[in-house]
Short mmCIF file of C-alpha atoms in Angstrom, two decimals:
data_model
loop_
_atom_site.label_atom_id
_atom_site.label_comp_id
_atom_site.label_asym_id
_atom_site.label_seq_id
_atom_site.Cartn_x
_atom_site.Cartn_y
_atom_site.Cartn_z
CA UNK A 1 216.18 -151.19 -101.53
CA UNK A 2 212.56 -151.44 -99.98
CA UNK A 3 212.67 -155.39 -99.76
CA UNK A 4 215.79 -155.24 -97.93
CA UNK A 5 214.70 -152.42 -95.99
CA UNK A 6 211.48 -154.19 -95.27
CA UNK A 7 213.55 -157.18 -94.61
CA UNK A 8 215.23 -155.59 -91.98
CA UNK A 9 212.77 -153.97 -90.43
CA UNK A 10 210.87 -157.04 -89.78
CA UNK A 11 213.54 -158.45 -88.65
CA UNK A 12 214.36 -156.49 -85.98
CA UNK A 13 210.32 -156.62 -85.32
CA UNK A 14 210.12 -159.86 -85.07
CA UNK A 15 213.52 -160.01 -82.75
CA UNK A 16 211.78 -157.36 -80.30
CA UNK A 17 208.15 -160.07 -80.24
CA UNK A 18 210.85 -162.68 -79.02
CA UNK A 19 213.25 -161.77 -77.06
CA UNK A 20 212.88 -158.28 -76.46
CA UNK A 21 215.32 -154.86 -77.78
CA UNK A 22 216.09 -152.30 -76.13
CA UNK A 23 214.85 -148.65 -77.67
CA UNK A 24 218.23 -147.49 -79.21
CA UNK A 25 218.62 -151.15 -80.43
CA UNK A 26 215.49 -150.84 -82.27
CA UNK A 27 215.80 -147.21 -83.61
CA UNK A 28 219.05 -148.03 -85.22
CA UNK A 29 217.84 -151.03 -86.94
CA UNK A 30 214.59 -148.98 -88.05
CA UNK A 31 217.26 -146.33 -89.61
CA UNK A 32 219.12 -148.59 -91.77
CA UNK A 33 216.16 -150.32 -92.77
CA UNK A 34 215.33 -146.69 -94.20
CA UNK A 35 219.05 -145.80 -95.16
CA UNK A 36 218.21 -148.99 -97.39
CA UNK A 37 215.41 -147.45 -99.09
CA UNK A 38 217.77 -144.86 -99.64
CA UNK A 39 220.10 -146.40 -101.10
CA UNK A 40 217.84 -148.11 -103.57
CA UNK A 41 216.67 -144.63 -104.72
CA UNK A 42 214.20 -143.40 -102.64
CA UNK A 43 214.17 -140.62 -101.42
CA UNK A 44 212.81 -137.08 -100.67
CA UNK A 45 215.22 -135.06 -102.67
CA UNK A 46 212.25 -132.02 -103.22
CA UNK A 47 209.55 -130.79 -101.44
CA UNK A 48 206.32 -129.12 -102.52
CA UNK A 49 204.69 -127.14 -99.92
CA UNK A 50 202.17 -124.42 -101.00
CA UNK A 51 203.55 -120.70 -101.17
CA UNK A 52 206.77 -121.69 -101.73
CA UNK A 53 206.62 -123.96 -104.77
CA UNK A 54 208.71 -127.00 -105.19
CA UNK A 55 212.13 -126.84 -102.65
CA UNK A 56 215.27 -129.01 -103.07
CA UNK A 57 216.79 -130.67 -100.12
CA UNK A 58 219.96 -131.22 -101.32
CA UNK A 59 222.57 -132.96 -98.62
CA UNK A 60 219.40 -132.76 -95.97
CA UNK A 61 217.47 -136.03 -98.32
CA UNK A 62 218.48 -138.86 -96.83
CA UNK A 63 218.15 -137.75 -93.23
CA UNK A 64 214.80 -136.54 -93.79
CA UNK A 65 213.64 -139.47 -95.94
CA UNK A 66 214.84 -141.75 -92.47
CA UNK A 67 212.81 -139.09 -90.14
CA UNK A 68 209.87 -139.67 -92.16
CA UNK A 69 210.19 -143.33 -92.12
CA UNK A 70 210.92 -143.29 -88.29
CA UNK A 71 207.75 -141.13 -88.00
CA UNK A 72 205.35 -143.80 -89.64
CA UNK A 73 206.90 -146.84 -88.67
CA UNK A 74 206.65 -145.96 -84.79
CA UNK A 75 202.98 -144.05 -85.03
CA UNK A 76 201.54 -147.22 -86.65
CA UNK A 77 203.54 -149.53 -83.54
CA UNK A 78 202.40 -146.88 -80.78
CA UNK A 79 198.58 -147.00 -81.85
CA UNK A 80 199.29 -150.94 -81.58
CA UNK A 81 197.87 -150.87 -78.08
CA UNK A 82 193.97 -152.20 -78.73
CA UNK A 83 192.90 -154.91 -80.89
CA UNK A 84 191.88 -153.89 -84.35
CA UNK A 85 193.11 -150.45 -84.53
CA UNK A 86 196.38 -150.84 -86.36
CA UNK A 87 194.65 -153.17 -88.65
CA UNK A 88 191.61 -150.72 -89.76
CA UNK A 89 194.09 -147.91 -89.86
CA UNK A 90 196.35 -149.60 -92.02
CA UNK A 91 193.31 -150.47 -94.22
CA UNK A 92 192.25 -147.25 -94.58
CA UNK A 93 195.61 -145.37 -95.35
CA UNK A 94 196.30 -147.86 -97.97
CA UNK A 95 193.05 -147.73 -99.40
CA UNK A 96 193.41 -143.55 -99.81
CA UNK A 97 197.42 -143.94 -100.84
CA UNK A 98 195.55 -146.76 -104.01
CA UNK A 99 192.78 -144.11 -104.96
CA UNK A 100 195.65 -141.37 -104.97
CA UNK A 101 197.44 -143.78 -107.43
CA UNK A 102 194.37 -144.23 -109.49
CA UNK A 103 194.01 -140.38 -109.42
CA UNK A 104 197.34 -140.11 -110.94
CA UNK A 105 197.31 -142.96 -113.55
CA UNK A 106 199.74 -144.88 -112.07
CA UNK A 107 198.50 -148.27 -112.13
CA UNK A 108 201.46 -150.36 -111.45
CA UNK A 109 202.58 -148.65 -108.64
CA UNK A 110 198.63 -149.28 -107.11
CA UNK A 111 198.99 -153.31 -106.95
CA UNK A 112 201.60 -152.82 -103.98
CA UNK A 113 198.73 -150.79 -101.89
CA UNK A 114 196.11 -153.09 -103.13
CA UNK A 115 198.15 -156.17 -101.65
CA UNK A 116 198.15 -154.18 -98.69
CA UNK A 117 194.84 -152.63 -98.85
CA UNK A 118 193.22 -156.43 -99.11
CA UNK A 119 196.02 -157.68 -96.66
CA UNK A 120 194.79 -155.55 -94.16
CA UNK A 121 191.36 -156.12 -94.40
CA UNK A 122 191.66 -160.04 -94.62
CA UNK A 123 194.09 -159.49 -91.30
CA UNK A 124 191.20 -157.22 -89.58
CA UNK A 125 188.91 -160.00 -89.71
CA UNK A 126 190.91 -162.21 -87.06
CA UNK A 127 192.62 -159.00 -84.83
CA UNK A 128 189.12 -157.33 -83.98
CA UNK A 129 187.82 -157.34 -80.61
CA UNK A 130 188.43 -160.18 -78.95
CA UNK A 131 191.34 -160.30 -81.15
CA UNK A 132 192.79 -164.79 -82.26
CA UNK A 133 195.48 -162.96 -83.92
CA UNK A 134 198.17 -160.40 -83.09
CA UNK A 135 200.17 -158.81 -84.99
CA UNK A 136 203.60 -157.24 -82.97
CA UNK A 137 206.18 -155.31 -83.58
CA UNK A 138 207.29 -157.14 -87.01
CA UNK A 139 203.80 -156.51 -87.99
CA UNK A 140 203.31 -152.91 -87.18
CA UNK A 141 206.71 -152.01 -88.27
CA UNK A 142 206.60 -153.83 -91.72
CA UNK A 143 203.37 -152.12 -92.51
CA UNK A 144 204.68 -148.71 -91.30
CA UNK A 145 207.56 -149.06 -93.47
CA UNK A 146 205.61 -150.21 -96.27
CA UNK A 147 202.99 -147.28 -96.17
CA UNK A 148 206.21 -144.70 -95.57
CA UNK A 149 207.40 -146.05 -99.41
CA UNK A 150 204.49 -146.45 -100.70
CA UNK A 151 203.42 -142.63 -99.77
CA UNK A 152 206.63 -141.41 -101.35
CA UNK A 153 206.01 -142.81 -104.53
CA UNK A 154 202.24 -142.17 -104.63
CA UNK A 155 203.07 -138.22 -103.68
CA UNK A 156 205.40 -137.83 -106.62
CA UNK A 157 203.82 -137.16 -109.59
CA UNK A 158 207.26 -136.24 -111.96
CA UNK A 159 210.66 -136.24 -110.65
CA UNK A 160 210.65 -132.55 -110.83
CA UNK A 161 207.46 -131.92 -109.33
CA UNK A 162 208.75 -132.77 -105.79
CA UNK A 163 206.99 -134.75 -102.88
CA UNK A 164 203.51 -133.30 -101.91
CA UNK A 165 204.41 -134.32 -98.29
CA UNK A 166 201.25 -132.84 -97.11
CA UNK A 167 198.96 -135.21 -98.58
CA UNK A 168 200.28 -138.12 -97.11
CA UNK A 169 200.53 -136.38 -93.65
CA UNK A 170 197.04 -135.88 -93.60
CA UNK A 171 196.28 -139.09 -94.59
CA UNK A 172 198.28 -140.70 -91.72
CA UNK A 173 197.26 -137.96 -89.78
CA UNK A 174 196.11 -140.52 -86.98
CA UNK A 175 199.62 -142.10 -86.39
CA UNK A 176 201.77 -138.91 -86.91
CA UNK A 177 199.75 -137.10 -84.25
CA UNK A 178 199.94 -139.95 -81.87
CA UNK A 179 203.64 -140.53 -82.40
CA UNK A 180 204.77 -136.56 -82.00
CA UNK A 181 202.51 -136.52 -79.12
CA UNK A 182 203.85 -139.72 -77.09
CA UNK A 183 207.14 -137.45 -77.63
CA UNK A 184 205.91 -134.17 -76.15
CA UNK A 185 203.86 -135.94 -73.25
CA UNK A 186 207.08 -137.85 -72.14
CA UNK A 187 209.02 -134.52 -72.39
CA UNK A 188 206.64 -132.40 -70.47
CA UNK A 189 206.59 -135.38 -67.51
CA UNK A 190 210.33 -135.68 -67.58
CA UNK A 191 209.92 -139.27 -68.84
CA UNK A 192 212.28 -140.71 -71.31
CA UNK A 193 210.74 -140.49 -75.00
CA UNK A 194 210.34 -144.15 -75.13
CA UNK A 195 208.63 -144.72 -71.75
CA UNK A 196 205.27 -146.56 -72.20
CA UNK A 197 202.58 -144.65 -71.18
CA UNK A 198 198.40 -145.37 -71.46
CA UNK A 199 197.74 -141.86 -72.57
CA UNK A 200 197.55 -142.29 -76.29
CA UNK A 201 194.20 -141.47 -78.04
CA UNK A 202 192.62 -144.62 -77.99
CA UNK A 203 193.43 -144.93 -74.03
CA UNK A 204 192.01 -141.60 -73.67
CA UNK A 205 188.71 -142.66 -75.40
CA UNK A 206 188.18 -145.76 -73.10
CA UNK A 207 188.30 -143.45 -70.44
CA UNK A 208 185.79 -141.30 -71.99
CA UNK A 209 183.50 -144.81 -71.52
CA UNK A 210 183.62 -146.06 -74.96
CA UNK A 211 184.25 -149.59 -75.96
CA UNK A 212 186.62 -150.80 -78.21
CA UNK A 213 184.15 -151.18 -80.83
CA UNK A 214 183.20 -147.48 -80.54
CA UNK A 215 186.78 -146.66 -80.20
CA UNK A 216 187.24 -148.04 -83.47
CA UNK A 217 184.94 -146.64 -85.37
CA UNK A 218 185.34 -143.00 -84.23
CA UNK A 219 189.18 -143.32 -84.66
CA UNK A 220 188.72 -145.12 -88.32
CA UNK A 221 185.94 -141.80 -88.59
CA UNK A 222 188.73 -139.97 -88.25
CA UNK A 223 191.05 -141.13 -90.78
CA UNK A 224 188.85 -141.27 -93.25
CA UNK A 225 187.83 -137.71 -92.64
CA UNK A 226 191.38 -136.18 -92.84
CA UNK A 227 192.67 -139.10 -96.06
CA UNK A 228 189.58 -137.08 -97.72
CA UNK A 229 190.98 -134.33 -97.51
CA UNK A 230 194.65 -135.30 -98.33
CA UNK A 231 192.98 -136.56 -101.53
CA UNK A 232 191.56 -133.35 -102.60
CA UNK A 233 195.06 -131.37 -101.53
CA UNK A 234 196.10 -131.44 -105.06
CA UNK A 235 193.16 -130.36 -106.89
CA UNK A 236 193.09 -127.28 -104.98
CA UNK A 237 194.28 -123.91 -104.86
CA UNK A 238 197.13 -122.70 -102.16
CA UNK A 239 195.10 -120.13 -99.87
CA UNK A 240 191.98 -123.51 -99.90
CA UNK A 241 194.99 -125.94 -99.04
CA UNK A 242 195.62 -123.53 -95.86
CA UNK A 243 192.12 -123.47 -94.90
CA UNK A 244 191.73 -127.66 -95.37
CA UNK A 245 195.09 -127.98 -92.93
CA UNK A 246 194.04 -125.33 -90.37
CA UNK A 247 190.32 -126.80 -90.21
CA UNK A 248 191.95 -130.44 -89.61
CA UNK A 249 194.18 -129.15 -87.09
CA UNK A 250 191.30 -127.05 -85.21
CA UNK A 251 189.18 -129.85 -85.21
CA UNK A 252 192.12 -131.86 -83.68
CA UNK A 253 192.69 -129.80 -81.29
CA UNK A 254 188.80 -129.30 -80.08
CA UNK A 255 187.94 -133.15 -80.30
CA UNK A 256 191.58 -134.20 -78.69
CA UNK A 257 190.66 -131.58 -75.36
CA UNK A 258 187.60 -133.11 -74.98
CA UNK A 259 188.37 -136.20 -74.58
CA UNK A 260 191.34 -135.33 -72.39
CA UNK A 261 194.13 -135.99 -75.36
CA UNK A 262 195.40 -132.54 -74.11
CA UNK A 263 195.86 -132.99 -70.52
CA UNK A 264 199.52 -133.34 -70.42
CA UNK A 265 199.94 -129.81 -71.21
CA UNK A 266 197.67 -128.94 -68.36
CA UNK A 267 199.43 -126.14 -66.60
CA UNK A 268 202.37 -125.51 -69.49
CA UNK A 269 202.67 -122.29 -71.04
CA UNK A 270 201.92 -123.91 -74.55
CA UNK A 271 198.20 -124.78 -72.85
CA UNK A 272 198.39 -120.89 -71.21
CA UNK A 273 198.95 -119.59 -74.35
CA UNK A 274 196.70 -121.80 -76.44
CA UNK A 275 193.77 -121.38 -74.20
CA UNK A 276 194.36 -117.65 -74.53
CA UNK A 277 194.24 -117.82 -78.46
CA UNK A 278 190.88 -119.82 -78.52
CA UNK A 279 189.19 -117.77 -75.98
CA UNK A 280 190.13 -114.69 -77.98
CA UNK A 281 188.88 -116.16 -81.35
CA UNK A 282 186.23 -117.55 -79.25
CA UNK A 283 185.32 -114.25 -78.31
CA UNK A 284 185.74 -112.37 -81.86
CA UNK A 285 183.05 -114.92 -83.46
CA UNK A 286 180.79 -113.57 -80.08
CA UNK A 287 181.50 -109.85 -81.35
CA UNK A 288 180.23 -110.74 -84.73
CA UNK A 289 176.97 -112.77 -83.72
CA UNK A 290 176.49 -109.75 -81.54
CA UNK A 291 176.76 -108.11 -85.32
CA UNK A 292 174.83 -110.13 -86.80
CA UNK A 293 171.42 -109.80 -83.95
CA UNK A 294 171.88 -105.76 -83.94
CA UNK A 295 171.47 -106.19 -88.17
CA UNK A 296 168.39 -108.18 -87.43
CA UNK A 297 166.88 -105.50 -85.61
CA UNK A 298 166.59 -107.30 -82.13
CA UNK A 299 165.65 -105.22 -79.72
CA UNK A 300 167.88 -103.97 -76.89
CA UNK A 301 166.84 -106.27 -74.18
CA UNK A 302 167.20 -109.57 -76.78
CA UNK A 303 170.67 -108.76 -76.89
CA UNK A 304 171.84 -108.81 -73.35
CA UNK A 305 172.38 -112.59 -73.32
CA UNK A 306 174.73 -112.51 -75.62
CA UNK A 307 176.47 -109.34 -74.06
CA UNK A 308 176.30 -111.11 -70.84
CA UNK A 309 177.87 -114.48 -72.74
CA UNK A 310 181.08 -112.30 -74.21
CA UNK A 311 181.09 -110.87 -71.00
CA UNK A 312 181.75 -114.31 -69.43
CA UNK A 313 183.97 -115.14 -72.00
CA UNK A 314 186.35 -112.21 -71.03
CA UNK A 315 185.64 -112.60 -67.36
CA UNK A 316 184.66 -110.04 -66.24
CA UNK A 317 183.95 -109.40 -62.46
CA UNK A 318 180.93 -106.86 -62.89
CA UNK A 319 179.64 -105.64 -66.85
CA UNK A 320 176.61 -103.12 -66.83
CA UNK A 321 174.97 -101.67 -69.73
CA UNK A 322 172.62 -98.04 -68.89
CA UNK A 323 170.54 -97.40 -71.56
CA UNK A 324 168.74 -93.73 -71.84
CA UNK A 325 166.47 -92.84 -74.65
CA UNK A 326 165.43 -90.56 -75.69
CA UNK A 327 169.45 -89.48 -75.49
CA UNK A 328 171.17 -86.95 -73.89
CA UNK A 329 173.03 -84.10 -75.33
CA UNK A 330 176.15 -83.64 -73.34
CA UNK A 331 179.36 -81.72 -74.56
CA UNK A 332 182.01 -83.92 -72.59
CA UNK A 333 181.21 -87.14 -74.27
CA UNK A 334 183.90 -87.29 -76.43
CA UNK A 335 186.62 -85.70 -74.45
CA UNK A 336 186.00 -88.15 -71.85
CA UNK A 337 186.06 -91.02 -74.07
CA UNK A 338 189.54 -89.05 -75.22
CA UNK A 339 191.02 -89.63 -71.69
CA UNK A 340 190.28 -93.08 -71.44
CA UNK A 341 192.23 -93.99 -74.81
CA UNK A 342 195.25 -91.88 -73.63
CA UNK A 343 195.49 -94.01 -70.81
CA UNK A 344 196.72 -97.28 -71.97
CA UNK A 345 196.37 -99.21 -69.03
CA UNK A 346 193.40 -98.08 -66.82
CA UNK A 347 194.48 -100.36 -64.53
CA UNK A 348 195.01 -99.10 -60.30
CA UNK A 349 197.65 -100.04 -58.05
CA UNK A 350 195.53 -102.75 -56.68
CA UNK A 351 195.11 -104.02 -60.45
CA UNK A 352 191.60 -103.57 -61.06
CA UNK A 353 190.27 -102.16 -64.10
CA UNK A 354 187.22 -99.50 -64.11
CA UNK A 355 186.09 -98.84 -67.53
CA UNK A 356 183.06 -96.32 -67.62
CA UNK A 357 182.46 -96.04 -71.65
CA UNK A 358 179.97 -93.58 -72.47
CA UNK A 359 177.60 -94.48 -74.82
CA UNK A 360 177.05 -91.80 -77.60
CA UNK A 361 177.53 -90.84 -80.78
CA UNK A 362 178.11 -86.70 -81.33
CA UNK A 363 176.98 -84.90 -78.77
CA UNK A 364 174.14 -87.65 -78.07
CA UNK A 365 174.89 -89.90 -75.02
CA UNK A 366 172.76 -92.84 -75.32
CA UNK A 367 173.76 -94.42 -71.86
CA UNK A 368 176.82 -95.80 -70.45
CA UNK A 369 178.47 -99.55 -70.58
CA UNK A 370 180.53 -100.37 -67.15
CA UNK A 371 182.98 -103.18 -66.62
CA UNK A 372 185.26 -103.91 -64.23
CA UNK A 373 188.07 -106.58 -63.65
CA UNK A 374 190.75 -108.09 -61.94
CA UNK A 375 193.86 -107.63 -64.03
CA UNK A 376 196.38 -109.69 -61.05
CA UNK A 377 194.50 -113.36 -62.60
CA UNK A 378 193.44 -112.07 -66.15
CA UNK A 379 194.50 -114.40 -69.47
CA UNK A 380 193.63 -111.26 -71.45
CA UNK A 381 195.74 -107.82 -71.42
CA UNK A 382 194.29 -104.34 -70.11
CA UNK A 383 194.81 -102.95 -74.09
CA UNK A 384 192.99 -106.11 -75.57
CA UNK A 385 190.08 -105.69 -72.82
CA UNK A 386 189.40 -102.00 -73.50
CA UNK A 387 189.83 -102.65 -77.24
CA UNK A 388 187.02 -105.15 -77.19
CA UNK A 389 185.18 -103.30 -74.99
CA UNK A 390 185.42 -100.39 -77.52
CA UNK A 391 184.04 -102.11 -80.84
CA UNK A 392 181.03 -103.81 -78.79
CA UNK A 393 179.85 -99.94 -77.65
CA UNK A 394 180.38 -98.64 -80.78
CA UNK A 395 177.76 -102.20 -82.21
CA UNK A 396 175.92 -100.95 -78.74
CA UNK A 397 175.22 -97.25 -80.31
CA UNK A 398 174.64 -98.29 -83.89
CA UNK A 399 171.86 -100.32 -82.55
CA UNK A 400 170.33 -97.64 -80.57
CA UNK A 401 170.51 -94.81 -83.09
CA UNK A 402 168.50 -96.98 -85.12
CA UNK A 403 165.18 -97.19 -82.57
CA UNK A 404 162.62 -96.01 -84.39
CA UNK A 405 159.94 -93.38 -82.64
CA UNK A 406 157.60 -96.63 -82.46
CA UNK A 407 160.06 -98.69 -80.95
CA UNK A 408 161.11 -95.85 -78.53
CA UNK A 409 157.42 -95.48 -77.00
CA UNK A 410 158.24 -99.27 -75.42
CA UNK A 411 161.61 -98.20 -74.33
CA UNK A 412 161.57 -96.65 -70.79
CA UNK A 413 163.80 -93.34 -69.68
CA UNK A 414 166.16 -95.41 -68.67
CA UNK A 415 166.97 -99.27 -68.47
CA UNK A 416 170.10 -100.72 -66.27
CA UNK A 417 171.17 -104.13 -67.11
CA UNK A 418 173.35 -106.11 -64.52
CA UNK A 419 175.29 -108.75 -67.34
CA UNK A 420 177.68 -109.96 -64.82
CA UNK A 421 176.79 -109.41 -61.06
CA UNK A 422 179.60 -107.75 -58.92
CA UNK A 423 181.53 -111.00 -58.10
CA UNK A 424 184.30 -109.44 -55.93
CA UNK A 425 181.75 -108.44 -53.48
CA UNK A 426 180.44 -112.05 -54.10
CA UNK A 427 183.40 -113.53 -53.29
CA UNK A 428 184.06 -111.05 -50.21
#
């Protein structure tokens, strides 16, 4: 079933490097080329996903064994677009899907990914910058469709067990992600899925000034970094396997916006509401450093860089903190702090939001922390402002009911800060 299938698929490859197919033409003849492999047995009949054990698929095998095919066989052909990189990636894959086999003691299966493993690297030497040979369509797809197999069997340790489909997804993390996002850029744009575009992560890192060379190695950097860790998948526990995938896909994310990977979401709600997300994280690890200086015993005015920095993070149109010491002993403290948290949005009819938090602990008022901002343009909600704004005077009060009488003869009456200057009279 996987000759023919192979057969096939080159074919139609090789057909497309000639004369030229159109998309549908060369979807359909990718499918059966996978209904093939199919047919000859293999298949994805279970899953294994962490959590949820081992799940049978049942009618839904063959259509998602010819997805997953589909998915590697056009990810290897899209990152086909500079000289070197589908040979390198190849390479690499097929050297993690032999160690995987070695892992597992199955050393027949490991001669097919050492053919292509040495294949590869013999085919590398000719298609690297400035490339002799090329290797098309019939090249990419055969080795797509090859690796697709090839990471079936490897990720199938009993026919029980099920496919461990995350460890080859992370080890062709490289092609996936380029192939789902070619997908999602030409949906966003209104283009049709199989428009060619020059947006694809190696196009984006040209841009950023690299050459190919460089482009090379931080992309073949890459895979090796995430086939690491679809090695080690197995030998772990489920709540580690969570933190290996969400550390991958974080440092995705963070490396694929800086080099502009991201842009076509520029504007979307999905970029609205991921930028919101990593601010707010962004700003919870701020709250803890802020944690971490008051333990230290830093002293009041070592710590307003880092209020001014959360500050900035929430943006905020005017933050100051009033420090008094030795503190006052006022009777309203709480109460007032009582009508703030009643009101769930202190927000006026113009939108702006006055928060004037008094500092104290008991009947001691240490000083007062003062924001304001401009709900109308605000990523961040009036409840999760005041809430945040809440647990950093609380860190605020813990510090200062810890000055000692020594530390208290350098600290004057009373000490304003300005974090953020008043930017709306700024701006008026």
């Amino acid at each position: 079933g996987i000759f023919v299938g192979g057969l096939i698929v080159f074919t139609v490859g090789f057909v497309d490097d000639v004369r030229g197919l159109t998309p549908g033409v060369k979807l359909v003849g990718q499918s059966i080329g996978a209904l093939s492999a199919c047919v000859g047995g293999l298949s994805i009949g279970k899953l294994y996903l962490p959590f949820l054990g081992t799940i049978s698929l049942s009618y839904f095998a063959y259509p998602f064994t010819i997805f997953w095919f589909l998915l590697i066989i056009n990810g290897f052909n899209l990152i086909d677009g500079m000289d070197g990189l589908v040979a390198v990636t190849s390479f690499v894959c097929s050297f993690f899907l032999l160690v995987l086999c070695l892992q597992n003691d199955r050393f027949v299966l490991a001669l097919p990914a050492v053919i292509i493993t040495g294949a590869t690297l013999g085919f590398f030497h000719f298609n690297m910058n400035p490339a002799k040979v090329f290797i098309g369509d019939s090249g990419s797809y055969f080795l797509g469709y090859n690796l697709a197999a090839l990471a079936i069997k490897t990720s199938t340790s009993s026919p029980d067990s099920g496919v461990n489909i995350l460890v080859p997804t992370l080890i062709f993390a490289l092609p996936i992600t380029d192939s789902i996002m070619a997908i999602f850029r030409r949906l966003i744009r209104g283009q049709h899925v199989f428009c060619p575009d020059t947006d694809h992560i190696h196009h984006c890192l040209l841009r950023q000034g690299f050459n190919q060379n460089e482009v090379l190695f931080i992309l073949c950097s890459i895979t090796m970094i995430t086939g690491l860790s679809g090695l080690i998948l197995n030998r772990l526990s489920d709540w580690s396997i969570l933190a290996i995938l969400v550390i991958n896909v974080i440092v995705l994310i963070f490396g694929g916006n800086r080099v502009g990977y991201l842009n076509c979401f520029s504007g979307t709600e999905i970029c609205r509401f991921g930028n919101s997300w990593i601010k707010k994280a962004l700003l919870k690890i701020e709250v803890l450093k802020l944690n971490f200086f008051i333990a230290k015993g830093r002293p009041i005015k070592a710590l307003t860089p880092l209020l001014a920095r959360i500050f900035e993070l929430m943006e905020l149109d005017y933050a100051a903190l009033v420090v008094e010491f030795p503190p006052e002993m006022r009777h309203d403290a709480t109460s007032f702090q009582g009508t703030i948290q009643r009101g769930t949005r202190p927000v006026d009819q113009q939108g702006l939001m006055s928060i004037k938090l008094p500092l104290y602990s008991g009947r001691f008022v240490y000083g007062e922390l003062h924001v304001e901002k401009h709900m109308v343009t605000s990523n961040f909600s009036a409840e999760f402002i005041f809430s945040l704004i809440n647990t950093i005077s609380y860190i605020i009060v813990r510090k200062l009911k810890k000055l000692t009488y020594f530390e208290s003869q350098y600290q004057p009456r009373r000490s304003t800060y300005i974090l953020i200057p008043n930017r709306r009279l700024t701006r008026s």
